Short mmCIF file of C-alpha atoms in Angstrom, two decimals:
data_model
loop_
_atom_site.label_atom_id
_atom_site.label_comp_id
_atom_site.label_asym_id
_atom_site.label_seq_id
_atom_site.Cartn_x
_atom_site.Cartn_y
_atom_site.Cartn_z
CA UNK A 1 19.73 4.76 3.90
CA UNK A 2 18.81 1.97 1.73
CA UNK A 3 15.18 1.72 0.95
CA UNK A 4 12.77 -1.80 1.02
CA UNK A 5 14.57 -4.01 -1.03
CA UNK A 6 12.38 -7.17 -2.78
CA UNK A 7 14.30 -9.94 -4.96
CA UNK A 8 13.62 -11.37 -7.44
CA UNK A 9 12.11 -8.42 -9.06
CA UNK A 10 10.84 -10.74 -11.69
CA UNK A 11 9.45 -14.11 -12.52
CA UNK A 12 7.34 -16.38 -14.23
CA UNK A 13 5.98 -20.31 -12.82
CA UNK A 14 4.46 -22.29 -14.31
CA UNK A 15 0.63 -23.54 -12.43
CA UNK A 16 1.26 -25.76 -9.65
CA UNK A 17 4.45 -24.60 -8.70
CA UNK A 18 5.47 -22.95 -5.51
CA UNK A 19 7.59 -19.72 -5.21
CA UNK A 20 8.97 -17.45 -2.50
CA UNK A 21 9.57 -14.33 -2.65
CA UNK A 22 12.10 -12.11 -0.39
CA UNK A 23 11.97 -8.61 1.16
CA UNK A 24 14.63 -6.68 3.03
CA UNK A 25 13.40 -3.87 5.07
CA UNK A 26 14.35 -0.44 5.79
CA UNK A 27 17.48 -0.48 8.40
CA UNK A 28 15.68 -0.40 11.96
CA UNK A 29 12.20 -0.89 10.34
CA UNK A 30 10.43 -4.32 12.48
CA UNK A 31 7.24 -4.83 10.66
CA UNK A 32 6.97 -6.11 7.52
CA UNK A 33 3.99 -6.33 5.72
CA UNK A 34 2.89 -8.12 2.23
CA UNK A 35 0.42 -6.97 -0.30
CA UNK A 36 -0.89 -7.84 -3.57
CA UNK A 37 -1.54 -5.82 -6.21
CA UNK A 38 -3.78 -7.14 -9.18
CA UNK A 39 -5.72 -4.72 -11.86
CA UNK A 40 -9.14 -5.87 -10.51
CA UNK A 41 -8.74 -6.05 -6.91
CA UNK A 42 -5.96 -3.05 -6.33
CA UNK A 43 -3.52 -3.49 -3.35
CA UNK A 44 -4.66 -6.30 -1.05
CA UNK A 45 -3.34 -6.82 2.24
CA UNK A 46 -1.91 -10.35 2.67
CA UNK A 47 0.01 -10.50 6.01
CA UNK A 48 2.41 -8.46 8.44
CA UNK A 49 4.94 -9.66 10.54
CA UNK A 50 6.86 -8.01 13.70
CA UNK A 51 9.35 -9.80 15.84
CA UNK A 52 9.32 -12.71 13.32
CA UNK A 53 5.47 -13.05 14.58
CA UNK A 54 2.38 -12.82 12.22
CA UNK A 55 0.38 -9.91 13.43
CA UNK A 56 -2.37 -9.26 10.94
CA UNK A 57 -3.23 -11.39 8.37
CA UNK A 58 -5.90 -10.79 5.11
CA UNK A 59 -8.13 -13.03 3.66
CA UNK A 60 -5.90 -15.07 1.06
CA UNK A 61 -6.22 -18.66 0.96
CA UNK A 62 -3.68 -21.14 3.00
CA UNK A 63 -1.70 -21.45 -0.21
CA UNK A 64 -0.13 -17.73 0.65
CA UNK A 65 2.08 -17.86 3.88
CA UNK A 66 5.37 -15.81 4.89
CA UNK A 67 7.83 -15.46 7.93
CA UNK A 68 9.82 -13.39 9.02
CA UNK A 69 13.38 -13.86 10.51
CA UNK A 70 15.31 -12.33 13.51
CA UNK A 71 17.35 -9.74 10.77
CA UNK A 72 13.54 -8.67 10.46
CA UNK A 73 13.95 -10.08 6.86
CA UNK A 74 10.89 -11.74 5.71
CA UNK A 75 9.70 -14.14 3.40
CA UNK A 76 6.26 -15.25 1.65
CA UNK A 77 5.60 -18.44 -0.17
CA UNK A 78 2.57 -19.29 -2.71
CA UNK A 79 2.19 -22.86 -3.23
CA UNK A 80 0.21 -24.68 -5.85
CA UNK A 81 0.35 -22.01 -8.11
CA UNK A 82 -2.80 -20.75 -9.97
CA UNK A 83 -3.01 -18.16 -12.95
CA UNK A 84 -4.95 -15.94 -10.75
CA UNK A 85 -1.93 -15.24 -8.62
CA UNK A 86 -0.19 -13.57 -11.18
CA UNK A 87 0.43 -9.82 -10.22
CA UNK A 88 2.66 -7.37 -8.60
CA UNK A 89 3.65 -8.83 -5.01
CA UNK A 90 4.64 -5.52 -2.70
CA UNK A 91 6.45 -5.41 0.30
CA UNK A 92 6.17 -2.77 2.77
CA UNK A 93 8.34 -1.90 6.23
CA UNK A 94 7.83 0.45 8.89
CA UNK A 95 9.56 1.02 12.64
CA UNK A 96 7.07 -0.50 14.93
CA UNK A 97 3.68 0.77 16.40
CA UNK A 98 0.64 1.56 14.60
CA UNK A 99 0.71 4.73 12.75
CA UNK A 100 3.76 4.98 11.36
CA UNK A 101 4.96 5.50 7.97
CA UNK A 102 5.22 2.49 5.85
CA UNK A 103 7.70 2.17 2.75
CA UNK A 104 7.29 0.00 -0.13
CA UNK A 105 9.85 -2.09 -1.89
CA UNK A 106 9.74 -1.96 -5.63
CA UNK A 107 7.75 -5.32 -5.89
CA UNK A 108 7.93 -8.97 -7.59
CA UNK A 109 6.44 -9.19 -10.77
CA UNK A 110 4.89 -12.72 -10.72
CA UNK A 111 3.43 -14.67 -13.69
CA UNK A 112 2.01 -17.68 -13.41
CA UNK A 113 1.52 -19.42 -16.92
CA UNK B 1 -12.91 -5.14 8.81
CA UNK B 2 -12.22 -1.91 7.37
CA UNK B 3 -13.60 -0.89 3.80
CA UNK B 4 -12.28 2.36 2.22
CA UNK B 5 -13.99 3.65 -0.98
CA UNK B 6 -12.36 6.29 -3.51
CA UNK B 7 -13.87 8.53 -5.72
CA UNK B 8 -13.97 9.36 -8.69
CA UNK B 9 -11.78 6.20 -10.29
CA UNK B 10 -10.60 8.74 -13.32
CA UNK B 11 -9.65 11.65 -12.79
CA UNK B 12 -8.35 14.57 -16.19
CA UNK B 13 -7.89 18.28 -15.29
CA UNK B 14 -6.23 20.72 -17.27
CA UNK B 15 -3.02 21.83 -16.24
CA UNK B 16 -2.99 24.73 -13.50
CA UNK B 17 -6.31 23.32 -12.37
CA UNK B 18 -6.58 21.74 -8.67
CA UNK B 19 -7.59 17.89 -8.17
CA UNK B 20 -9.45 16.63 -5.15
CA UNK B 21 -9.51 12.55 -4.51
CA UNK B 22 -12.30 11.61 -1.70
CA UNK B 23 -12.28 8.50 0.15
CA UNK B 24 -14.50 7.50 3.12
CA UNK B 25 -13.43 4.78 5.59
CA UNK B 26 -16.36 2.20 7.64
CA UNK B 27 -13.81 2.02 11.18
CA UNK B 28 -14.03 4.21 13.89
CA UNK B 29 -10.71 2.68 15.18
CA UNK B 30 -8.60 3.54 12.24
CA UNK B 31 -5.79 6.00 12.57
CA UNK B 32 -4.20 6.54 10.05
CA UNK B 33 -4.48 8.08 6.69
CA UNK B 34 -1.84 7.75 4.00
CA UNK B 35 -2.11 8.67 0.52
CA UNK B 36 0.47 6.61 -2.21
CA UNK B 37 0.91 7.62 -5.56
CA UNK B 38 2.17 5.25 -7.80
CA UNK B 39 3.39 6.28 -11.51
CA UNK B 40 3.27 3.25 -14.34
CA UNK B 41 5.25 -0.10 -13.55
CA UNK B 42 6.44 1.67 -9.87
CA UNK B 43 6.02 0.91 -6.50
CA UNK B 44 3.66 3.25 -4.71
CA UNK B 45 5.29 6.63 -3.01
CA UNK B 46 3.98 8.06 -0.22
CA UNK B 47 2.90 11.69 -1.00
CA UNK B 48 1.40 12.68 2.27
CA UNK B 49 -0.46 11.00 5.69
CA UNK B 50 -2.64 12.23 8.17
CA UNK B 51 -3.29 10.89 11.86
CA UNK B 52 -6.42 10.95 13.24
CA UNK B 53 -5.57 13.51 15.56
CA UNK B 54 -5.34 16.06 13.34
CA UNK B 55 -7.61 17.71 10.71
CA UNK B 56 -5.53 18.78 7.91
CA UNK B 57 -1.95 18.86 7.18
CA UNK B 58 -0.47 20.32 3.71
CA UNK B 59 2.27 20.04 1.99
CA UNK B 60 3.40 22.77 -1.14
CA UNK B 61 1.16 21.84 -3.15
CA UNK B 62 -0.37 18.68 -1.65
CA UNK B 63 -3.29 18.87 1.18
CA UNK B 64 -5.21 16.25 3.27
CA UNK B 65 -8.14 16.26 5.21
CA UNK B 66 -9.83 14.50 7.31
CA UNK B 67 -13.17 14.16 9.15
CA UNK B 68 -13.46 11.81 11.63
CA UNK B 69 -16.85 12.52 12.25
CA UNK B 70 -18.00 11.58 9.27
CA UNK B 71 -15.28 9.29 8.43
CA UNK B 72 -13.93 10.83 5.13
CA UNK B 73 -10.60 12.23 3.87
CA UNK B 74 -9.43 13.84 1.00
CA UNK B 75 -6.27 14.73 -1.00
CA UNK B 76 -5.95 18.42 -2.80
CA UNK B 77 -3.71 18.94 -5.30
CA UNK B 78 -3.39 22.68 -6.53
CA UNK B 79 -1.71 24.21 -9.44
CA UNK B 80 -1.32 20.87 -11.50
CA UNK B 81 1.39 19.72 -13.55
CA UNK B 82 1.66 16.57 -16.00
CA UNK B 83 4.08 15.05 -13.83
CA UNK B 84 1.55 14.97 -11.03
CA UNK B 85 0.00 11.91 -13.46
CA UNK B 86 -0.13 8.83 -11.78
CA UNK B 87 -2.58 6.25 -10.24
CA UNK B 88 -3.19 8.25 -6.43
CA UNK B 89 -4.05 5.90 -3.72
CA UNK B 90 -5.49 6.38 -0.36
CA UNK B 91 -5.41 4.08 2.90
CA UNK B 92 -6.82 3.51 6.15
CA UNK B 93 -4.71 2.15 9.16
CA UNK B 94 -7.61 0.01 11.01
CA UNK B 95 -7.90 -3.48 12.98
CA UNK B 96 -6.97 -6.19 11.67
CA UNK B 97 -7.37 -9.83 12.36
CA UNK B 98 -4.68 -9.57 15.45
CA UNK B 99 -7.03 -6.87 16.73
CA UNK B 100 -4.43 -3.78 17.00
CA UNK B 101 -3.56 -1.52 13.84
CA UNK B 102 -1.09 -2.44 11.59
CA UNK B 103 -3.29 -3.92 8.39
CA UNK B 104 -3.65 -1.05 6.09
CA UNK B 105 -6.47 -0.86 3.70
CA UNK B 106 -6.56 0.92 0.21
CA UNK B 107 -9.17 2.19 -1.83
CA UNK B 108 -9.09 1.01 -5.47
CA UNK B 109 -7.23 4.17 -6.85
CA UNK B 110 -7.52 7.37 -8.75
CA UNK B 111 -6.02 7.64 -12.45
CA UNK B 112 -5.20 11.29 -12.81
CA UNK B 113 -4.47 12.86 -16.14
CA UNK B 114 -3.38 16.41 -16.09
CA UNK B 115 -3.45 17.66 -19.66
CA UNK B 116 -1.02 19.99 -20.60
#
């Protein structure tokens, strides 16, 4: 079964521009959820969608926003670009209710220069 | 929201030796326990997870535990190897902003070194 896939797996922007970024869940997986991972602030929770609906969200500015699509495919746009959102962008799936297993995709490398 | 702290940040042990990560979580409502290891330029791998209904669960050589009471859980790792070297992250299933459980929240990470 084929894991959480995330494309591109790499990229660099330059400040100001706006990016999206794509994840492919597990087969049968309905939630998809978005982190960030940074070396000073670790894995941060950005958003998590089920049913194409935003469920959860963290406390990222308006810049950061996703969707998610009846395939339960989802994707998350940064706009306005800013060095500080360079980092490792991680997406995670899982089937459905709280308290089950959730599998991370290999990332996006983004670097904002 | 929730808050999980993780102790100690480093971690080096000698080879053979056991390890033992601590984290401590601030809500009551959370879950679900997790614990991700994640090994230079990877994505994080889930190792083992707990659910609040139960108060340990091992693994071979991997153990969790957890104390609801007092709100903390920790990982055991026995009989060490270098390969178990990695960045070890733990993670509480709590509220979020929606109000049910699906945001999970991570502590800040443990670098283990197991010297050969």
């Amino acid at each position: 079964k084929a894991g959480v896939t995330q494309t591109p797996r790499y990229l660099i922007k330059t400040r100001g521009q706006q990016v999206t970024l794509s994840c492919s869940p597990i087969s049968g997986h309905r939630s998809v959820s978005w982190y960030q991972q940074t070396p000073g602030q670790g894995l941060q929770f950005l958003f998590e969608y089920f049913s194409e609906t935003q469920r959860n969200k963290g406390n990222f500015p308006g810049r950061f926003s996703g969707r998610q699509f009846s395939n339960s495919r989802s994707e998350m746009n940064v706009s306005t670009l800013e060095l500080g959102d360079s980092a490792l962008y991680l997406c995670a799936s899982s089937r459905d209710s709280s308290g089950n297993t959730i599998y991370f995709g290999e990332g996006s490398w983004l670097t904002v220069v | 929201g929730e808050n999980v702290e993780q102790h100690p940040s480093t971690l080096s042990v000698q080879e053979g030796d056991s390890a033992v990560i601590k984290c401590t979580y601030s809500d009551s409502a959370s879950n679900y326990f997790p614990w991700y290891k994640q090994e230079l330029g990877k994505r994080p791998q889930l190792i083992i997870d707990i659910r609040s209904n139960v108060g340990e669960k091992k693994d071979q050589r991997i153990a969790v535990t957890l104390n609801k009471t007092a709100k903390h859980f920790s990982l055991h790792i026995t009989e060490t190897q270098p390969e178990d070297s990695a960045v070890y992250f733990c993670a509480a299933m709590g509220r979020g902003s929606g109000g049910s459980n699906y945001k999970l929240t991570f502590g800040k990470g443990t670098l283990l070194t197991v010297n050969p």
